[in-house]
């Protein structure tokens, strides 16, 4: 059968806008493709960061029911009072459907022995006492890596992520222009046609999720907007007081004022949380923050949770700390701040119910596959035109190897991070950091492997490695913790069971990919290939 | 369960839209359907999508509704495509 002309190949009629857009799409996509793939995959997984964090702290017991938050807040406040008496500021995140512990951080004041004067801990909602669990960053590592990477200053990382997101926007727009038959080809997938199939898959993955991908890229830029374009803010906001006001408008924390120096105990935190619950519902309370604790000038803010409202703009009730009198209600911010809050909220998707969270996950996963098929297609398209397929030029080999390390290698590294969580000894100094070092060591090893092995073998071996590590993770979990899959299933612990089952499902996906790659025979395009017949035959025989 | 209705509407909507195209008619029925049938399929498809959007917006308001709509449509379109691919593979 005659090969159909590809949409993105040069026309005889010279370079039209579509061709320029196609070039732009190809090269912008390739240049940032590897970074975007890593951002997409870690960001996708980060939609379940709280669940992953629970899985990575198996010492915190399974929470069958969310305990009464008001009572929990009081218990932990009491514990904090004895732990850090007279703290200038503490803040606790109350347990919810996705968090089985109270996470609190506090400032210890100037008399603290450690320089930074900050402390943090997880508290058992039932007893109010601190729980000692293995040191780990949990799922938050993936979230942070997703927008600021690691081993570089957060500032540089965010600039890099922002640049990648800008290129993503460029790639989306140029991709839509290049793809001239969006509606006609909407449901088109031609199986087993080499480059054509890759292009169809790439198109389907891109077009189906287009509104979502556009939203996620744009809102992603908005989350870091103040950093990228600070000049407006700098021009409008000059004094420290104004800056404090801006911070207060955008954040759920209250700023500590000057303490009075007069000691006074904190009134009932439980009552304050109950008042907030009357206003926002039983599950509507997210966080309790207190400043100048133990002083007559103490204040307490109870802020609203994120579930059920698409905005990160804070809503809070502020109380006088010593009497528990309601001082102010803040339930709205200015229009500009609210727009930011909504766009921010859309990106994070924390408001979601479980179904919407899965939708976010699946569509983001499709986005990951879109970037993956895109960067692989660069080599698929060029392989058929190589003068000598046995010895591709350096640029081709480099792209090919980087593709392997960034697609298959990253999957191995991310799973290795979870393995490190189960295998590293509890008392290891800097344990949480070593989990992350483990992630990067494995990723570097994957890159070395991809550079040293023949490309096709490297793909297959790495895909099988990822599949094996994922499939064995539930086994490792059963061996190293008291919460194996069968027990979590029996107890209805869907957080642990969910992570284990998800690993098995992903393992199946990687097995399928490995088998397909192993069976794949690169196609040559006789009409275009400049290679002599002998070389083509040799390649097909390989 | 409230997600089920909009999702089903999206699924039916995309399936109708797919069957309204010439290419899929040839793949699925091995012939072109009458023009009137294609048109009604197309209308039914868009109607399904609009109804799904209406159901989500009525339930969750515009901001959440639109986000959920983009998720449901992506998933539904993906499933319809997978079904078409699967069918094509079985016939091949």
mmCIF file of C-alpha atoms in Angstrom, chain A residues 4 181 183-192 200 204 208-212 215 308-310 342 346 351-353 355-356 359-360 362-363 516, chain B residues 1 3 7 13-15 17-19 21 23-24 46 59-60 63-64 67-81 84-85 89:
data_model
loop_
_atom_site.group_PDB
_atom_site.id
_atom_site.type_symbol
_atom_site.label_atom_id
_atom_site.label_comp_id
_atom_site.label_asym_id
_atom_site.label_seq_id
_atom_site.Cartn_x
_atom_site.Cartn_y
_atom_site.Cartn_z
ATOM 1 C CA UNK A 4 -0.005 8.217 3.047
ATOM 2 C CA UNK A 181 -7.484 17.786 10.812
ATOM 3 C CA UNK A 183 -12.059 17.035 13.886
ATOM 4 C CA UNK A 184 -11.728 14.712 10.891
ATOM 5 C CA UNK A 185 -8.988 12.674 12.514
ATOM 6 C CA UNK A 186 -10.499 12.863 15.980
ATOM 7 C CA UNK A 187 -11.114 9.108 16.282
ATOM 8 C CA UNK A 188 -8.439 7.964 13.889
ATOM 9 C CA UNK A 189 -5.847 5.451 14.912
ATOM 10 C CA UNK A 190 -4.055 3.427 12.265
ATOM 11 C CA UNK A 191 -2.615 0.337 13.855
ATOM 12 C CA UNK A 192 0.789 -1.074 12.979
ATOM 13 C CA UNK A 200 -2.039 9.072 15.667
ATOM 14 C CA UNK A 204 -5.191 11.311 20.339
ATOM 15 C CA UNK A 208 -8.493 14.378 24.080
ATOM 16 C CA UNK A 209 -6.844 16.098 26.986
ATOM 17 C CA UNK A 210 -6.363 19.443 25.245
ATOM 18 C CA UNK A 211 -8.559 21.593 27.506
ATOM 19 C CA UNK A 212 -7.027 19.953 30.533
ATOM 20 C CA UNK A 215 -5.489 24.521 31.837
ATOM 21 C CA UNK A 308 -15.377 21.379 47.763
ATOM 22 C CA UNK A 309 -14.207 24.840 46.732
ATOM 23 C CA UNK A 310 -11.997 25.540 43.766
ATOM 24 C CA UNK A 342 -9.014 29.826 41.677
ATOM 25 C CA UNK A 346 -7.448 24.337 39.610
ATOM 26 C CA UNK A 351 -10.787 20.423 46.153
ATOM 27 C CA UNK A 352 -11.502 17.206 44.324
ATOM 28 C CA UNK A 353 -13.631 14.328 45.368
ATOM 29 C CA UNK A 355 -13.562 10.565 41.201
ATOM 30 C CA UNK A 356 -12.310 13.965 40.087
ATOM 31 C CA UNK A 359 -9.804 12.046 36.424
ATOM 32 C CA UNK A 360 -6.978 14.494 37.097
ATOM 33 C CA UNK A 362 -5.702 9.775 34.322
ATOM 34 C CA UNK A 363 -5.706 12.844 32.109
ATOM 35 C CA UNK A 516 5.749 -4.691 22.440
ATOM 36 C CA UNK B 1 -22.510 7.931 41.715
ATOM 37 C CA UNK B 3 -20.461 11.217 38.241
ATOM 38 C CA UNK B 7 -19.806 10.255 32.170
ATOM 39 C CA UNK B 13 -21.903 11.438 22.875
ATOM 40 C CA UNK B 14 -18.425 10.549 21.638
ATOM 41 C CA UNK B 15 -19.545 7.154 20.368
ATOM 42 C CA UNK B 17 -19.798 11.469 17.009
ATOM 43 C CA UNK B 18 -17.332 8.743 16.058
ATOM 44 C CA UNK B 19 -19.970 6.772 14.155
ATOM 45 C CA UNK B 21 -17.606 10.119 10.578
ATOM 46 C CA UNK B 23 -13.890 6.710 8.261
ATOM 47 C CA UNK B 24 -15.440 4.991 11.266
ATOM 48 C CA UNK B 46 -23.166 17.051 20.565
ATOM 49 C CA UNK B 59 -24.418 19.944 40.220
ATOM 50 C CA UNK B 60 -21.130 21.690 40.914
ATOM 51 C CA UNK B 63 -15.666 26.265 37.935
ATOM 52 C CA UNK B 64 -15.809 22.724 39.285
ATOM 53 C CA UNK B 67 -12.986 20.979 35.289
ATOM 54 C CA UNK B 68 -14.942 17.779 35.769
ATOM 55 C CA UNK B 69 -16.338 18.113 32.248
ATOM 56 C CA UNK B 70 -12.826 18.306 30.792
ATOM 57 C CA UNK B 71 -11.897 15.171 32.749
ATOM 58 C CA UNK B 72 -15.005 13.209 31.777
ATOM 59 C CA UNK B 73 -14.751 14.151 28.093
ATOM 60 C CA UNK B 74 -11.055 13.183 27.946
ATOM 61 C CA UNK B 75 -11.687 9.809 29.530
ATOM 62 C CA UNK B 76 -14.810 9.103 27.457
ATOM 63 C CA UNK B 77 -13.104 10.037 24.174
ATOM 64 C CA UNK B 78 -10.156 7.834 25.115
ATOM 65 C CA UNK B 79 -12.408 4.870 25.855
ATOM 66 C CA UNK B 80 -14.314 5.287 22.581
ATOM 67 C CA UNK B 81 -11.019 5.350 20.682
ATOM 68 C CA UNK B 84 -12.664 1.370 18.044
ATOM 69 C CA UNK B 85 -9.040 0.181 18.038
ATOM 70 C CA UNK B 89 -7.933 -5.421 15.819
#
